[in-house]
Structure formats: structure tokens, C-alpha cells
Amino acid sequence: MSARIAPESVSEELLEMTLALAEPERDLVILSEGNTSELIGDEIVVKASGSSMRTATRNDFVAASVDELVRLLRDPSADQDRLTAALTAGEIDGRPLRASVESLVHVAVRALAPVRYVAHTHPTDVVSLLASTQAASAFAEPVYTDELLILGRPLFVPYAQPGLELGRLFLER
Ligand SMILES: [Zn+2]
């Protein structure tokens, strides 16, 4: 167990971003999908597994060491059990609290650039394109000039099992 329960580390900005992205009219996340994180020092404060962004409180986040998770990503002998142990923070009000299995995507981003906030959502329009057999080519070239100017180059990552497999592929890409 290396992640820790740290409601005092959850900033107003992180909480507000999480709740705003989950507003139903935005259509960015449904059910308990999606997660957010903030880089604070050498830790990420990341949403816990299984909790909904729409109803998130400070008790729905966990703090985890970036270095430790990056080491796990880069260690070919690491397995799902070690990942689960690294993400588990303990219990709060009798409910187990574990960092999202997609924390590795948040960590892979920070391994390349120390950005403060990362939000992972599933916008319906993007998921529709990803569900197509033409998904890779849909993201290979911008369709409009403004798309390139505003969004920059998207990173296309093919489907992988959430957890180590997805984290490693994301880091590699
Ligand atoms: Zn996802």
C-alpha cells in the first residue's frame, strides 16, 4: 500500500474541475467514468476508483507517488497485484479507497510533462469516432485548419486493458 488518503490535499480547483466536467449537459462522462488529477510536489492527487465525478467530494480522491507509479510502469516484471497494492490507500467510512486504475495514464502524462491538471473523460463524439474501424485514420490528420490550431496534434492510443497495459502503451506512445 503506497497511495494514501489525503482529503486535505484536494484543492478547490481540482474539485471544481471534476464537478464541472461531470455536468450532464457537457456530455463528457457518464456513470462513474472519467477521472481527474492534480500534480502536487511529487504526488498526484487522483480520483478514487468507482466514485462518480458528478458527486465527488474530497473523500473521493487519493494521493499517490508519481515516481513509484512510473517505476511500476517501466518494470516489465510488475503485475496487476503490485499495481493494486500501489493504488490502495486504505478505508474511509468502512469503504475501501483505491486510486483509479487509470491513474497510470495520469502518471504517464507527468512522466513526459509536469502539467498540473489532467482530466480524463469519455466525450460521446470522441467515443463514436473511436468505436469506428477507421478510428486510427480519423485521428491521423486534422480535418480542418482550426482543428490543428486549437487542439494541436492528438495522440491516438489503441484499445488496451485498463491498468498496466494501457499505462505502458500510453507512456510508450
Ligand atoms: Zn477511460
PDB file of C-alpha atoms and ligand atoms in Angstrom:
ATOM      1  CA  MET A   1       0.000   0.000   0.000  1.00  0.00           C
ATOM      2  CA  SER A   2       1.612   3.243  -1.052  1.00  0.00           C
ATOM      3  CA  ALA A   3      -1.217   5.543  -2.033  1.00  0.00           C
ATOM      4  CA  ARG A   4      -2.668   7.491   0.869  1.00  0.00           C
ATOM      5  CA  ILE A   5      -5.927   9.051   1.945  1.00  0.00           C
ATOM      6  CA  ALA A   6      -5.372  12.807   1.862  1.00  0.00           C
ATOM      7  CA  PRO A   7      -8.604  14.845   1.698  1.00  0.00           C
ATOM      8  CA  GLU A   8      -6.613  17.906   2.858  1.00  0.00           C
ATOM      9  CA  SER A   9      -4.571  17.698  -0.378  1.00  0.00           C
ATOM     10  CA  VAL A  10      -7.649  18.016  -2.608  1.00  0.00           C
ATOM     11  CA  SER A  11      -7.677  21.601  -3.863  1.00  0.00           C
ATOM     12  CA  GLU A  12     -10.767  23.660  -4.564  1.00  0.00           C
ATOM     13  CA  GLU A  13      -9.638  23.865  -8.218  1.00  0.00           C
ATOM     14  CA  LEU A  14      -9.389  20.078  -8.614  1.00  0.00           C
ATOM     15  CA  LEU A  15     -12.777  19.537  -7.007  1.00  0.00           C
ATOM     16  CA  GLU A  16     -14.406  22.299  -9.085  1.00  0.00           C
ATOM     17  CA  MET A  17     -12.879  20.992 -12.322  1.00  0.00           C
ATOM     18  CA  THR A  18     -14.096  17.475 -11.537  1.00  0.00           C
ATOM     19  CA  LEU A  19     -17.665  18.580 -10.813  1.00  0.00           C
ATOM     20  CA  ALA A  20     -17.779  20.959 -13.804  1.00  0.00           C
ATOM     21  CA  LEU A  21     -16.601  18.300 -16.281  1.00  0.00           C
ATOM     22  CA  ALA A  22     -19.277  15.936 -14.976  1.00  0.00           C
ATOM     23  CA  GLU A  23     -22.186  18.341 -15.571  1.00  0.00           C
ATOM     24  CA  PRO A  24     -24.638  16.223 -17.624  1.00  0.00           C
ATOM     25  CA  GLU A  25     -25.152  18.910 -20.323  1.00  0.00           C
ATOM     26  CA  ARG A  26     -21.449  18.700 -21.217  1.00  0.00           C
ATOM     27  CA  ASP A  27     -21.833  15.002 -22.101  1.00  0.00           C
ATOM     28  CA  LEU A  28     -18.206  14.249 -21.202  1.00  0.00           C
ATOM     29  CA  VAL A  29     -18.684  11.492 -18.641  1.00  0.00           C
ATOM     30  CA  ILE A  30     -21.467   9.062 -17.833  1.00  0.00           C
ATOM     31  CA  LEU A  31     -21.970   6.794 -14.804  1.00  0.00           C
ATOM     32  CA  SER A  32     -18.717   6.665 -12.848  1.00  0.00           C
ATOM     33  CA  GLU A  33     -16.452   7.026 -15.852  1.00  0.00           C
ATOM     34  CA  GLY A  34     -13.734   9.643 -16.106  1.00  0.00           C
ATOM     35  CA  ASN A  35     -11.190  10.895 -13.629  1.00  0.00           C
ATOM     36  CA  THR A  36      -9.105  13.931 -12.809  1.00  0.00           C
ATOM     37  CA  SER A  37      -5.819  14.587 -11.062  1.00  0.00           C
ATOM     38  CA  GLU A  38      -3.574  17.373  -9.828  1.00  0.00           C
ATOM     39  CA  LEU A  39       0.194  17.214  -9.520  1.00  0.00           C
ATOM     40  CA  ILE A  40       1.285  18.461  -6.102  1.00  0.00           C
ATOM     41  CA  GLY A  41       5.010  18.155  -5.442  1.00  0.00           C
ATOM     42  CA  ASP A  42       5.987  14.584  -6.265  1.00  0.00           C
ATOM     43  CA  GLU A  43       2.488  13.179  -5.845  1.00  0.00           C
ATOM     44  CA  ILE A  44      -0.669  13.130  -7.892  1.00  0.00           C
ATOM     45  CA  VAL A  45      -3.982  13.611  -6.160  1.00  0.00           C
ATOM     46  CA  VAL A  46      -6.279  11.472  -8.274  1.00  0.00           C
ATOM     47  CA  LYS A  47      -9.914  10.423  -8.173  1.00  0.00           C
ATOM     48  CA  ALA A  48     -10.624   7.113  -6.498  1.00  0.00           C
ATOM     49  CA  SER A  49     -11.866   4.069  -8.353  1.00  0.00           C
ATOM     50  CA  GLY A  50     -15.622   3.571  -8.581  1.00  0.00           C
ATOM     51  CA  SER A  51     -16.684   7.025  -7.403  1.00  0.00           C
ATOM     52  CA  SER A  52     -18.617   9.336  -9.672  1.00  0.00           C
ATOM     53  CA  MET A  53     -17.151  12.664 -10.808  1.00  0.00           C
ATOM     54  CA  ARG A  54     -20.607  14.178 -10.564  1.00  0.00           C
ATOM     55  CA  THR A  55     -20.865  13.656  -6.809  1.00  0.00           C
ATOM     56  CA  ALA A  56     -17.157  13.803  -5.960  1.00  0.00           C
ATOM     57  CA  THR A  57     -16.082  15.118  -2.568  1.00  0.00           C
ATOM     58  CA  ARG A  58     -12.616  15.388  -1.005  1.00  0.00           C
ATOM     59  CA  ASN A  59     -13.097  11.814   0.265  1.00  0.00           C
ATOM     60  CA  ASP A  60     -13.187  10.521  -3.324  1.00  0.00           C
ATOM     61  CA  PHE A  61      -9.521  11.293  -4.030  1.00  0.00           C
ATOM     62  CA  VAL A  62      -6.261   9.556  -3.183  1.00  0.00           C
ATOM     63  CA  ALA A  63      -2.656  10.799  -3.190  1.00  0.00           C
ATOM     64  CA  ALA A  64      -0.029   8.604  -4.878  1.00  0.00           C
ATOM     65  CA  SER A  65       3.689   8.927  -5.608  1.00  0.00           C
ATOM     66  CA  VAL A  66       4.447   9.694  -9.265  1.00  0.00           C
ATOM     67  CA  ASP A  67       7.935   8.142  -9.104  1.00  0.00           C
ATOM     68  CA  GLU A  68       6.676   4.913  -7.649  1.00  0.00           C
ATOM     69  CA  LEU A  69       3.988   4.502 -10.293  1.00  0.00           C
ATOM     70  CA  VAL A  70       6.401   5.416 -13.113  1.00  0.00           C
ATOM     71  CA  ARG A  71       8.815   2.758 -11.797  1.00  0.00           C
ATOM     72  CA  LEU A  72       5.954   0.267 -11.861  1.00  0.00           C
ATOM     73  CA  LEU A  73       5.126   1.249 -15.465  1.00  0.00           C
ATOM     74  CA  ARG A  74       8.740   0.770 -16.529  1.00  0.00           C
ATOM     75  CA  ASP A  75       9.230  -2.517 -14.661  1.00  0.00           C
ATOM     76  CA  PRO A  76       8.447  -5.389 -17.058  1.00  0.00           C
ATOM     77  CA  SER A  77       8.025  -7.777 -14.100  1.00  0.00           C
ATOM     78  CA  ALA A  78       5.294  -5.623 -12.480  1.00  0.00           C
ATOM     79  CA  ASP A  79       1.858  -7.245 -12.457  1.00  0.00           C
ATOM     80  CA  GLN A  80      -1.724  -6.301 -11.656  1.00  0.00           C
ATOM     81  CA  ASP A  81      -1.357  -7.356  -7.983  1.00  0.00           C
ATOM     82  CA  ARG A  82       1.514  -4.932  -7.450  1.00  0.00           C
ATOM     83  CA  LEU A  83      -0.437  -2.219  -9.213  1.00  0.00           C
ATOM     84  CA  THR A  84      -3.478  -2.835  -6.994  1.00  0.00           C
ATOM     85  CA  ALA A  85      -1.266  -2.686  -3.909  1.00  0.00           C
ATOM     86  CA  ALA A  86       0.312   0.569  -5.081  1.00  0.00           C
ATOM     87  CA  LEU A  87      -3.078   2.173  -5.718  1.00  0.00           C
ATOM     88  CA  THR A  88      -4.738   1.093  -2.468  1.00  0.00           C
ATOM     89  CA  ALA A  89      -4.941   3.859   0.107  1.00  0.00           C
ATOM     90  CA  GLY A  90      -6.952   2.241   2.909  1.00  0.00           C
ATOM     91  CA  GLU A  91     -10.525   2.686   4.062  1.00  0.00           C
ATOM     92  CA  ILE A  92     -12.717   5.680   4.662  1.00  0.00           C
ATOM     93  CA  ASP A  93     -16.076   5.271   6.458  1.00  0.00           C
ATOM     94  CA  GLY A  94     -15.684   1.492   6.041  1.00  0.00           C
ATOM     95  CA  ARG A  95     -15.326   1.773   2.256  1.00  0.00           C
ATOM     96  CA  PRO A  96     -12.046   0.765   0.595  1.00  0.00           C
ATOM     97  CA  LEU A  97     -10.363   3.673  -1.155  1.00  0.00           C
ATOM     98  CA  ARG A  98      -8.156   2.969  -4.147  1.00  0.00           C
ATOM     99  CA  ALA A  99      -6.780   5.313  -6.781  1.00  0.00           C
ATOM    100  CA  SER A 100      -8.378   4.855 -10.205  1.00  0.00           C
ATOM    101  CA  VAL A 101      -6.846   2.077 -12.309  1.00  0.00           C
ATOM    102  CA  GLU A 102      -6.442   4.817 -14.922  1.00  0.00           C
ATOM    103  CA  SER A 103      -4.014   6.649 -12.585  1.00  0.00           C
ATOM    104  CA  LEU A 104      -1.265   5.212 -14.777  1.00  0.00           C
ATOM    105  CA  VAL A 105      -2.491   7.312 -17.696  1.00  0.00           C
ATOM    106  CA  HIS A 106      -2.281  10.391 -15.452  1.00  0.00           C
ATOM    107  CA  VAL A 107       1.219   9.339 -14.376  1.00  0.00           C
ATOM    108  CA  ALA A 108       2.363   8.628 -17.955  1.00  0.00           C
ATOM    109  CA  VAL A 109       1.447  12.224 -18.858  1.00  0.00           C
ATOM    110  CA  ARG A 110       3.509  13.542 -15.920  1.00  0.00           C
ATOM    111  CA  ALA A 111       6.464  11.317 -16.874  1.00  0.00           C
ATOM    112  CA  LEU A 112       6.737  13.473 -20.022  1.00  0.00           C
ATOM    113  CA  ALA A 113       5.473  16.871 -18.879  1.00  0.00           C
ATOM    114  CA  PRO A 114       4.851  18.072 -15.320  1.00  0.00           C
ATOM    115  CA  VAL A 115       1.423  19.528 -16.084  1.00  0.00           C
ATOM    116  CA  ARG A 116      -0.623  20.426 -13.046  1.00  0.00           C
ATOM    117  CA  TYR A 117      -4.062  19.168 -14.031  1.00  0.00           C
ATOM    118  CA  VAL A 118      -5.096  16.169 -16.101  1.00  0.00           C
ATOM    119  CA  ALA A 119      -8.696  15.301 -16.916  1.00  0.00           C
ATOM    120  CA  HIS A 120      -9.698  12.015 -18.481  1.00  0.00           C
ATOM    121  CA  THR A 121     -13.208  11.984 -19.945  1.00  0.00           C
ATOM    122  CA  HIS A 122     -15.217   9.975 -22.469  1.00  0.00           C
ATOM    123  CA  PRO A 123     -16.967  12.531 -24.707  1.00  0.00           C
ATOM    124  CA  THR A 124     -19.699  10.818 -26.728  1.00  0.00           C
ATOM    125  CA  ASP A 125     -18.480  12.343 -30.025  1.00  0.00           C
ATOM    126  CA  VAL A 126     -14.902  11.129 -29.484  1.00  0.00           C
ATOM    127  CA  VAL A 127     -16.030   7.678 -28.329  1.00  0.00           C
ATOM    128  CA  SER A 128     -18.167   7.450 -31.501  1.00  0.00           C
ATOM    129  CA  LEU A 129     -15.090   8.026 -33.668  1.00  0.00           C
ATOM    130  CA  LEU A 130     -13.028   5.597 -31.577  1.00  0.00           C
ATOM    131  CA  ALA A 131     -15.678   2.897 -31.995  1.00  0.00           C
ATOM    132  CA  SER A 132     -15.218   3.033 -35.772  1.00  0.00           C
ATOM    133  CA  THR A 133     -12.969   0.588 -37.619  1.00  0.00           C
ATOM    134  CA  GLN A 134     -11.418   3.766 -39.135  1.00  0.00           C
ATOM    135  CA  ALA A 135     -10.545   5.155 -35.665  1.00  0.00           C
ATOM    136  CA  ALA A 136      -6.773   5.375 -36.205  1.00  0.00           C
ATOM    137  CA  SER A 137      -7.098   7.226 -39.510  1.00  0.00           C
ATOM    138  CA  ALA A 138      -9.785   9.542 -38.067  1.00  0.00           C
ATOM    139  CA  PHE A 139      -7.118  10.961 -35.741  1.00  0.00           C
ATOM    140  CA  ALA A 140      -4.153  10.763 -38.125  1.00  0.00           C
ATOM    141  CA  GLU A 141      -4.765  14.077 -39.899  1.00  0.00           C
ATOM    142  CA  PRO A 142      -6.705  17.179 -38.915  1.00  0.00           C
ATOM    143  CA  VAL A 143      -9.877  17.692 -40.946  1.00  0.00           C
ATOM    144  CA  TYR A 144      -9.968  21.500 -40.509  1.00  0.00           C
ATOM    145  CA  THR A 145      -7.140  24.030 -40.155  1.00  0.00           C
ATOM    146  CA  ASP A 146      -8.657  25.318 -36.930  1.00  0.00           C
ATOM    147  CA  GLU A 147      -8.635  21.827 -35.520  1.00  0.00           C
ATOM    148  CA  LEU A 148      -4.841  21.791 -35.704  1.00  0.00           C
ATOM    149  CA  LEU A 149      -4.511  25.359 -34.441  1.00  0.00           C
ATOM    150  CA  ILE A 150      -6.824  24.913 -31.467  1.00  0.00           C
ATOM    151  CA  LEU A 151      -6.337  21.295 -30.483  1.00  0.00           C
ATOM    152  CA  GLY A 152      -2.833  20.549 -31.729  1.00  0.00           C
ATOM    153  CA  ARG A 153      -1.904  17.011 -32.644  1.00  0.00           C
ATOM    154  CA  PRO A 154      -3.999  14.374 -30.909  1.00  0.00           C
ATOM    155  CA  LEU A 155      -2.305  11.256 -29.528  1.00  0.00           C
ATOM    156  CA  PHE A 156      -4.037   8.114 -30.753  1.00  0.00           C
ATOM    157  CA  VAL A 157      -3.657   5.139 -28.422  1.00  0.00           C
ATOM    158  CA  PRO A 158      -5.341   1.885 -29.463  1.00  0.00           C
ATOM    159  CA  TYR A 159      -7.504  -0.037 -27.007  1.00  0.00           C
ATOM    160  CA  ALA A 160      -5.629  -1.751 -24.182  1.00  0.00           C
ATOM    161  CA  GLN A 161      -6.680  -3.364 -20.910  1.00  0.00           C
ATOM    162  CA  PRO A 162      -7.027  -0.576 -18.280  1.00  0.00           C
ATOM    163  CA  GLY A 163      -4.175  -0.698 -15.781  1.00  0.00           C
ATOM    164  CA  LEU A 164      -0.593  -1.629 -16.585  1.00  0.00           C
ATOM    165  CA  GLU A 165      -1.214  -2.493 -20.229  1.00  0.00           C
ATOM    166  CA  LEU A 166      -2.889   0.826 -21.030  1.00  0.00           C
ATOM    167  CA  GLY A 167      -0.412   2.823 -18.882  1.00  0.00           C
ATOM    168  CA  ARG A 168       2.607   1.272 -20.607  1.00  0.00           C
ATOM    169  CA  LEU A 169       1.173   1.769 -24.078  1.00  0.00           C
ATOM    170  CA  PHE A 170       0.282   5.375 -23.245  1.00  0.00           C
ATOM    171  CA  LEU A 171       3.795   6.055 -21.944  1.00  0.00           C
ATOM    172  CA  GLU A 172       5.363   4.427 -24.988  1.00  0.00           C
ATOM    173  CA  ARG A 173       3.207   6.431 -27.408  1.00  0.00           C
TER     174      ARG A 173
HETATM  175 ZN    ZN B   1     -11.372   5.901 -19.692  1.00  0.00          ZN
END
